[in-house]
Amino acid sequence: MRSSLITLLFFLLGGVVGACASVSVDTHRASVYVLYLLMLLLGISLGCSRDPKQIVASLRPDALLLPLATVGGTLLFSAMGGFLLSRWTAFDCMAVGSGFAYYSVSSILITEIKSASLGVQVATELGTIALLSNIFREMAALLCAPLFRRYFGYLAPISAAGIGSADISLPAIARYSGPDAIPLAIIHGLLIEISMPFFVSLFCRL
Amino acid sequence: MFTFILMMLLGVLIGYSLRNRSKIRKVNSLIHGVVWLMLGLLGCSIGQNRLIVDHLSYFCGQAAVISLLSVLGSLLGSVLVYHLFFNKKGASHEK
């Protein structure tokens, strides 16, 4: 939670600086290079995971069903956003939903990929919506975990957390779904994290 | 997009080959720092854009709709998986 608030604070700080001061740096280009660095670091983090063999060993069919359900449910319901929000197509809304609470990377990816087809202005608007939407999802996963557990069952806090089930939401999942849920939550978060760039890229191009 | 995935795969190879070095574990702290820097830049580019700043509540409303739908979809997906596949294993998860 503290990390989310700091992240939000940096975003707001950047917003205030951008709105109040004249910044000569090309933020668009700079953010692409920082994103390259981030992808490299995320890969290093995955590669040096302490017990990759243990994670691979626990990859049973049961464990794969939950990420599939999370992805399927998220994409299906996100597509409905295209009918409710006249400005965006169902695929745009699915691209936003494909962030699975990974607000930082998904918003930048959407802005970068959509700039080619929609132009920088509209792509930045969609990127902003992706950022806010995925921040809201992470906040909901953290704050509403007990409600999700109570009304939707044992797996619901994991599913709602999306990618965050493997890191930021893990303490809340362990608390409300029990310690048994931890391996499942880690595999869930890891698999969705790997698939996220593919889904965002796919729906941005449709 | 291909470059982003290549960078990630390159990182996995580097991380795997250096996994026995203790300093490599500090990469997670570095990730936080880079995420903060990146979001600061994103915030800055949004702050420079008057159209977005002037319509921020409009964007918040749209983001809330997609967020609500995404969470609801994933919750219903988890209910389906639980009742079809996990519930058969017994009541150990019901606390």
mmCIF file of N, CA and C in Angstrom, chain B:
data_model
loop_
_atom_site.group_PDB
_atom_site.id
_atom_site.type_symbol
_atom_site.label_atom_id
_atom_site.label_comp_id
_atom_site.label_asym_id
_atom_site.label_seq_id
_atom_site.Cartn_x
_atom_site.Cartn_y
_atom_site.Cartn_z
ATOM 1 N N MET B 1 7.225 -3.058 -29.885
ATOM 2 C CA MET B 1 6.779 -4.056 -28.908
ATOM 3 C C MET B 1 7.772 -5.212 -28.816
ATOM 4 N N PHE B 2 8.264 -5.603 -30.022
ATOM 5 C CA PHE B 2 9.203 -6.717 -30.083
ATOM 6 C C PHE B 2 10.458 -6.392 -29.269
ATOM 7 N N THR B 3 10.866 -5.109 -29.329
ATOM 8 C CA THR B 3 12.064 -4.686 -28.585
ATOM 9 C C THR B 3 11.840 -4.822 -27.079
ATOM 10 N N PHE B 4 10.613 -4.469 -26.621
ATOM 11 C CA PHE B 4 10.310 -4.570 -25.183
ATOM 12 C C PHE B 4 10.443 -6.025 -24.715
ATOM 13 N N ILE B 5 9.879 -6.948 -25.508
ATOM 14 C CA ILE B 5 9.919 -8.367 -25.123
ATOM 15 C C ILE B 5 11.356 -8.896 -25.179
ATOM 16 N N LEU B 6 12.102 -8.431 -26.218
ATOM 17 C CA LEU B 6 13.509 -8.848 -26.317
ATOM 18 C C LEU B 6 14.309 -8.381 -25.109
ATOM 19 N N MET B 7 14.039 -7.145 -24.671
ATOM 20 C CA MET B 7 14.741 -6.612 -23.494
ATOM 21 C C MET B 7 14.441 -7.464 -22.268
ATOM 22 N N MET B 8 13.164 -7.881 -22.148
ATOM 23 C CA MET B 8 12.768 -8.696 -21.003
ATOM 24 C C MET B 8 13.467 -10.063 -21.055
ATOM 25 N N LEU B 9 13.491 -10.676 -22.245
ATOM 26 C CA LEU B 9 14.142 -11.987 -22.391
ATOM 27 C C LEU B 9 15.641 -11.879 -22.101
ATOM 28 N N LEU B 10 16.245 -10.782 -22.561
ATOM 29 C CA LEU B 10 17.664 -10.544 -22.289
ATOM 30 C C LEU B 10 17.886 -10.450 -20.773
ATOM 31 N N GLY B 11 16.964 -9.756 -20.112
ATOM 32 C CA GLY B 11 17.033 -9.630 -18.656
ATOM 33 C C GLY B 11 16.919 -10.979 -17.966
ATOM 34 N N VAL B 12 16.012 -11.836 -18.458
ATOM 35 C CA VAL B 12 15.844 -13.176 -17.860
ATOM 36 C C VAL B 12 17.160 -13.955 -17.968
ATOM 37 N N LEU B 13 17.800 -13.871 -19.137
ATOM 38 C CA LEU B 13 19.083 -14.580 -19.334
ATOM 39 C C LEU B 13 20.156 -14.036 -18.391
ATOM 40 N N ILE B 14 20.226 -12.704 -18.279
ATOM 41 C CA ILE B 14 21.229 -12.090 -17.384
ATOM 42 C C ILE B 14 20.946 -12.509 -15.939
ATOM 43 N N GLY B 15 19.660 -12.404 -15.552
ATOM 44 C CA GLY B 15 19.274 -12.745 -14.178
ATOM 45 C C GLY B 15 19.564 -14.196 -13.850
ATOM 46 N N TYR B 16 19.276 -15.089 -14.809
ATOM 47 C CA TYR B 16 19.495 -16.520 -14.563
ATOM 48 C C TYR B 16 20.984 -16.836 -14.428
ATOM 49 N N SER B 17 21.794 -16.191 -15.279
ATOM 50 C CA SER B 17 23.230 -16.486 -15.226
ATOM 51 C C SER B 17 23.892 -15.875 -13.982
ATOM 52 N N LEU B 18 23.288 -14.840 -13.425
ATOM 53 C CA LEU B 18 23.891 -14.189 -12.245
ATOM 54 C C LEU B 18 23.123 -14.492 -10.957
ATOM 55 N N ARG B 19 22.251 -15.515 -10.991
ATOM 56 C CA ARG B 19 21.333 -15.745 -9.858
ATOM 57 C C ARG B 19 22.038 -16.092 -8.548
ATOM 58 N N ASN B 20 23.295 -16.565 -8.625
ATOM 59 C CA ASN B 20 24.000 -16.948 -7.390
ATOM 60 C C ASN B 20 24.719 -15.774 -6.725
ATOM 61 N N ARG B 21 24.697 -14.640 -7.373
ATOM 62 C CA ARG B 21 25.340 -13.454 -6.773
ATOM 63 C C ARG B 21 24.317 -12.701 -5.941
ATOM 64 N N SER B 22 24.697 -12.403 -4.707
ATOM 65 C CA SER B 22 23.716 -11.803 -3.787
ATOM 66 C C SER B 22 23.280 -10.398 -4.219
ATOM 67 N N LYS B 23 24.191 -9.668 -4.859
ATOM 68 C CA LYS B 23 23.876 -8.275 -5.230
ATOM 69 C C LYS B 23 22.760 -8.183 -6.269
ATOM 70 N N ILE B 24 22.580 -9.252 -7.028
ATOM 71 C CA ILE B 24 21.576 -9.229 -8.092
ATOM 72 C C ILE B 24 20.159 -9.083 -7.507
ATOM 73 N N ARG B 25 19.998 -9.505 -6.246
ATOM 74 C CA ARG B 25 18.676 -9.426 -5.607
ATOM 75 C C ARG B 25 18.241 -7.966 -5.362
ATOM 76 N N LYS B 26 19.225 -7.061 -5.388
ATOM 77 C CA LYS B 26 18.896 -5.646 -5.160
ATOM 78 C C LYS B 26 18.174 -5.031 -6.354
ATOM 79 N N VAL B 27 18.039 -5.818 -7.409
ATOM 80 C CA VAL B 27 17.387 -5.308 -8.617
ATOM 81 C C VAL B 27 15.939 -4.887 -8.340
ATOM 82 N N ASN B 28 15.292 -5.536 -7.367
ATOM 83 C CA ASN B 28 13.893 -5.191 -7.067
ATOM 84 C C ASN B 28 13.755 -3.762 -6.538
ATOM 85 N N SER B 29 14.723 -3.323 -5.735
ATOM 86 C CA SER B 29 14.697 -1.936 -5.250
ATOM 87 C C SER B 29 14.884 -0.979 -6.421
ATOM 88 N N LEU B 30 15.754 -1.382 -7.339
ATOM 89 C CA LEU B 30 16.020 -0.559 -8.518
ATOM 90 C C LEU B 30 14.758 -0.454 -9.386
ATOM 91 N N ILE B 31 14.003 -1.557 -9.469
ATOM 92 C CA ILE B 31 12.767 -1.555 -10.261
ATOM 93 C C ILE B 31 11.799 -0.505 -9.710
ATOM 94 N N HIS B 32 11.672 -0.461 -8.382
ATOM 95 C CA HIS B 32 10.788 0.540 -7.775
ATOM 96 C C HIS B 32 11.203 1.951 -8.179
ATOM 97 N N GLY B 33 12.527 2.193 -8.110
ATOM 98 C CA GLY B 33 13.047 3.513 -8.459
ATOM 99 C C GLY B 33 12.750 3.866 -9.911
ATOM 100 N N VAL B 34 12.929 2.880 -10.803
ATOM 101 C CA VAL B 34 12.706 3.132 -12.235
ATOM 102 C C VAL B 34 11.210 3.352 -12.500
ATOM 103 N N VAL B 35 10.351 2.576 -11.802
ATOM 104 C CA VAL B 35 8.896 2.764 -11.961
ATOM 105 C C VAL B 35 8.506 4.172 -11.521
ATOM 106 N N TRP B 36 9.065 4.614 -10.408
ATOM 107 C CA TRP B 36 8.745 5.975 -9.916
ATOM 108 C C TRP B 36 9.206 7.031 -10.923
ATOM 109 N N LEU B 37 10.420 6.832 -11.462
ATOM 110 C CA LEU B 37 10.943 7.771 -12.459
ATOM 111 C C LEU B 37 10.042 7.791 -13.698
ATOM 112 N N MET B 38 9.642 6.593 -14.125
ATOM 113 C CA MET B 38 8.827 6.492 -15.331
ATOM 114 C C MET B 38 7.462 7.154 -15.129
ATOM 115 N N LEU B 39 6.872 6.920 -13.960
ATOM 116 C CA LEU B 39 5.565 7.536 -13.711
ATOM 117 C C LEU B 39 5.689 9.040 -13.513
ATOM 118 N N GLY B 40 6.834 9.471 -12.971
ATOM 119 C CA GLY B 40 7.081 10.916 -12.875
ATOM 120 C C GLY B 40 7.098 11.538 -14.272
ATOM 121 N N LEU B 41 7.779 10.846 -15.217
ATOM 122 C CA LEU B 41 7.836 11.331 -16.609
ATOM 123 C C LEU B 41 6.454 11.314 -17.254
ATOM 124 N N LEU B 42 5.708 10.233 -16.974
ATOM 125 C CA LEU B 42 4.351 10.141 -17.538
ATOM 126 C C LEU B 42 3.476 11.267 -16.982
ATOM 127 N N GLY B 43 3.584 11.484 -15.675
ATOM 128 C CA GLY B 43 2.824 12.571 -15.038
ATOM 129 C C GLY B 43 3.200 13.911 -15.645
ATOM 130 N N CYS B 44 4.510 14.079 -15.903
ATOM 131 C CA CYS B 44 5.004 15.333 -16.481
ATOM 132 C C CYS B 44 4.414 15.550 -17.878
ATOM 133 N N SER B 45 4.404 14.471 -18.678
ATOM 134 C CA SER B 45 3.866 14.622 -20.047
ATOM 135 C C SER B 45 2.367 14.883 -20.006
ATOM 136 N N ILE B 46 1.686 14.307 -19.026
ATOM 137 C CA ILE B 46 0.238 14.562 -18.890
ATOM 138 C C ILE B 46 0.015 16.000 -18.390
ATOM 139 N N GLY B 47 0.856 16.417 -17.424
ATOM 140 C CA GLY B 47 0.735 17.777 -16.881
ATOM 141 C C GLY B 47 0.952 18.845 -17.941
ATOM 142 N N GLN B 48 1.799 18.532 -18.932
ATOM 143 C CA GLN B 48 2.077 19.493 -20.013
ATOM 144 C C GLN B 48 0.910 19.590 -20.987
ATOM 145 N N ASN B 49 0.046 18.572 -20.921
ATOM 146 C CA ASN B 49 -1.056 18.503 -21.886
ATOM 147 C C ASN B 49 -2.309 19.150 -21.288
ATOM 148 N N ARG B 50 -2.610 20.360 -21.745
ATOM 149 C CA ARG B 50 -3.729 21.126 -21.148
ATOM 150 C C ARG B 50 -5.062 20.411 -21.316
ATOM 151 N N LEU B 51 -5.244 19.751 -22.458
ATOM 152 C CA LEU B 51 -6.524 19.081 -22.733
ATOM 153 C C LEU B 51 -6.830 18.036 -21.662
ATOM 154 N N ILE B 52 -5.806 17.260 -21.309
ATOM 155 C CA ILE B 52 -6.006 16.204 -20.311
ATOM 156 C C ILE B 52 -6.211 16.816 -18.924
ATOM 157 N N VAL B 53 -5.386 17.805 -18.596
ATOM 158 C CA VAL B 53 -5.493 18.431 -17.266
ATOM 159 C C VAL B 53 -6.884 19.036 -17.070
ATOM 160 N N ASP B 54 -7.389 19.689 -18.126
ATOM 161 C CA ASP B 54 -8.702 20.344 -18.015
ATOM 162 C C ASP B 54 -9.858 19.352 -17.942
ATOM 163 N N HIS B 55 -9.622 18.096 -18.356
ATOM 164 C CA HIS B 55 -10.707 17.100 -18.366
ATOM 165 C C HIS B 55 -10.380 15.893 -17.494
ATOM 166 N N LEU B 56 -9.621 16.122 -16.423
ATOM 167 C CA LEU B 56 -9.149 14.993 -15.609
ATOM 168 C C LEU B 56 -10.302 14.189 -14.997
ATOM 169 N N SER B 57 -11.356 14.895 -14.541
ATOM 170 C CA SER B 57 -12.476 14.169 -13.920
ATOM 171 C C SER B 57 -13.183 13.271 -14.943
ATOM 172 N N TYR B 58 -13.199 13.732 -16.191
ATOM 173 C CA TYR B 58 -13.799 12.950 -17.278
ATOM 174 C C TYR B 58 -13.018 11.637 -17.466
ATOM 175 N N PHE B 59 -11.665 11.742 -17.448
ATOM 176 C CA PHE B 59 -10.841 10.547 -17.608
ATOM 177 C C PHE B 59 -10.987 9.611 -16.413
ATOM 178 N N CYS B 60 -11.087 10.200 -15.220
ATOM 179 C CA CYS B 60 -11.262 9.381 -14.007
ATOM 180 C C CYS B 60 -12.550 8.562 -14.106
ATOM 181 N N GLY B 61 -13.609 9.187 -14.604
ATOM 182 C CA GLY B 61 -14.895 8.497 -14.738
ATOM 183 C C GLY B 61 -14.792 7.326 -15.699
ATOM 184 N N GLN B 62 -14.125 7.556 -16.852
ATOM 185 C CA GLN B 62 -13.977 6.486 -17.843
ATOM 186 C C GLN B 62 -13.106 5.349 -17.294
ATOM 187 N N ALA B 63 -12.027 5.737 -16.594
ATOM 188 C CA ALA B 63 -11.131 4.731 -16.012
ATOM 189 C C ALA B 63 -11.875 3.894 -14.972
ATOM 190 N N ALA B 64 -12.735 4.561 -14.190
ATOM 191 C CA ALA B 64 -13.495 3.839 -13.146
ATOM 192 C C ALA B 64 -14.433 2.810 -13.769
ATOM 193 N N VAL B 65 -15.053 3.160 -14.906
ATOM 194 C CA VAL B 65 -15.974 2.222 -15.579
ATOM 195 C C VAL B 65 -15.214 0.971 -16.023
ATOM 196 N N ILE B 66 -14.071 1.164 -16.707
ATOM 197 C CA ILE B 66 -13.307 0.011 -17.202
ATOM 198 C C ILE B 66 -12.745 -0.799 -16.030
ATOM 199 N N SER B 67 -12.300 -0.094 -14.997
ATOM 200 C CA SER B 67 -11.757 -0.772 -13.819
ATOM 201 C C SER B 67 -12.819 -1.644 -13.141
ATOM 202 N N LEU B 68 -13.996 -1.067 -12.989
ATOM 203 C CA LEU B 68 -15.103 -1.807 -12.351
ATOM 204 C C LEU B 68 -15.459 -3.058 -13.161
ATOM 205 N N LEU B 69 -15.529 -2.888 -14.485
ATOM 206 C CA LEU B 69 -15.867 -4.020 -15.354
ATOM 207 C C LEU B 69 -14.771 -5.095 -15.286
ATOM 208 N N SER B 70 -13.510 -4.674 -15.298
ATOM 209 C CA SER B 70 -12.390 -5.632 -15.250
ATOM 210 C C SER B 70 -12.420 -6.447 -13.962
ATOM 211 N N VAL B 71 -12.605 -5.750 -12.848
ATOM 212 C CA VAL B 71 -12.615 -6.446 -11.549
ATOM 213 C C VAL B 71 -13.806 -7.397 -11.479
ATOM 214 N N LEU B 72 -14.969 -6.923 -11.926
ATOM 215 C CA LEU B 72 -16.172 -7.762 -11.889
ATOM 216 C C LEU B 72 -15.985 -9.014 -12.761
ATOM 217 N N GLY B 73 -15.425 -8.833 -13.945
ATOM 218 C CA GLY B 73 -15.182 -9.963 -14.848
ATOM 219 C C GLY B 73 -14.248 -10.983 -14.229
ATOM 220 N N SER B 74 -13.158 -10.503 -13.613
ATOM 221 C CA SER B 74 -12.200 -11.442 -13.019
ATOM 222 C C SER B 74 -12.801 -12.128 -11.788
ATOM 223 N N LEU B 75 -13.628 -11.411 -11.035
ATOM 224 C CA LEU B 75 -14.273 -12.022 -9.862
ATOM 225 C C LEU B 75 -15.216 -13.144 -10.301
ATOM 226 N N LEU B 76 -15.998 -12.897 -11.340
ATOM 227 C CA LEU B 76 -16.931 -13.922 -11.827
ATOM 228 C C LEU B 76 -16.168 -15.114 -12.411
ATOM 229 N N GLY B 77 -15.040 -14.828 -13.076
ATOM 230 C CA GLY B 77 -14.187 -15.908 -13.595
ATOM 231 C C GLY B 77 -13.672 -16.777 -12.459
ATOM 232 N N SER B 78 -13.252 -16.137 -11.359
ATOM 233 C CA SER B 78 -12.720 -16.899 -10.221
ATOM 234 C C SER B 78 -13.813 -17.732 -9.552
ATOM 235 N N VAL B 79 -15.040 -17.193 -9.508
ATOM 236 C CA VAL B 79 -16.173 -17.945 -8.923
ATOM 237 C C VAL B 79 -16.429 -19.205 -9.758
ATOM 238 N N LEU B 80 -16.383 -19.042 -11.061
ATOM 239 C CA LEU B 80 -16.616 -20.166 -11.981
ATOM 240 C C LEU B 80 -15.557 -21.253 -11.768
ATOM 241 N N VAL B 81 -14.285 -20.859 -11.748
ATOM 242 C CA VAL B 81 -13.196 -21.836 -11.562
ATOM 243 C C VAL B 81 -13.312 -22.505 -10.197
ATOM 244 N N TYR B 82 -13.639 -21.718 -9.185
ATOM 245 C CA TYR B 82 -13.742 -22.273 -7.833
ATOM 246 C C TYR B 82 -14.828 -23.347 -7.765
ATOM 247 N N HIS B 83 -15.992 -23.023 -8.305
ATOM 248 C CA HIS B 83 -17.104 -23.979 -8.205
ATOM 249 C C HIS B 83 -16.924 -25.183 -9.127
ATOM 250 N N LEU B 84 -16.271 -25.010 -10.255
ATOM 251 C CA LEU B 84 -16.108 -26.130 -11.184
ATOM 252 C C LEU B 84 -14.928 -27.036 -10.823
ATOM 253 N N PHE B 85 -13.856 -26.458 -10.292
ATOM 254 C CA PHE B 85 -12.626 -27.253 -10.131
ATOM 255 C C PHE B 85 -12.082 -27.314 -8.707
ATOM 256 N N PHE B 86 -12.205 -26.245 -7.930
ATOM 257 C CA PHE B 86 -11.572 -26.211 -6.609
ATOM 258 C C PHE B 86 -12.490 -26.697 -5.503
ATOM 259 N N ASN B 87 -13.778 -26.484 -5.659
ATOM 260 C CA ASN B 87 -14.730 -26.806 -4.593
ATOM 261 C C ASN B 87 -14.784 -28.295 -4.306
ATOM 262 N N LYS B 88 -14.425 -29.131 -5.318
ATOM 263 C CA LYS B 88 -14.493 -30.587 -5.166
ATOM 264 C C LYS B 88 -13.460 -31.099 -4.173
ATOM 265 N N LYS B 89 -12.419 -30.292 -3.952
ATOM 266 C CA LYS B 89 -11.326 -30.764 -3.091
ATOM 267 C C LYS B 89 -11.663 -30.751 -1.616
ATOM 268 N N GLY B 90 -12.839 -30.305 -1.268
ATOM 269 C CA GLY B 90 -13.213 -30.309 0.130
ATOM 270 C C GLY B 90 -13.386 -28.925 0.671
ATOM 271 N N ALA B 91 -13.675 -28.868 1.935
ATOM 272 C CA ALA B 91 -14.007 -27.579 2.551
ATOM 273 C C ALA B 91 -12.813 -26.927 3.215
ATOM 274 N N SER B 92 -11.579 -27.400 2.883
ATOM 275 C CA SER B 92 -10.411 -26.856 3.574
ATOM 276 C C SER B 92 -10.212 -25.365 3.307
ATOM 277 N N HIS B 93 -10.697 -24.899 2.183
ATOM 278 C CA HIS B 93 -10.529 -23.473 1.881
ATOM 279 C C HIS B 93 -11.606 -22.614 2.504
ATOM 280 N N GLU B 94 -12.663 -23.248 2.995
ATOM 281 C CA GLU B 94 -13.736 -22.476 3.608
ATOM 282 C C GLU B 94 -13.397 -22.218 5.054
ATOM 283 N N LYS B 95 -13.050 -20.997 5.366
ATOM 284 C CA LYS B 95 -12.674 -20.670 6.741
ATOM 285 C C LYS B 95 -13.634 -19.646 7.317
#
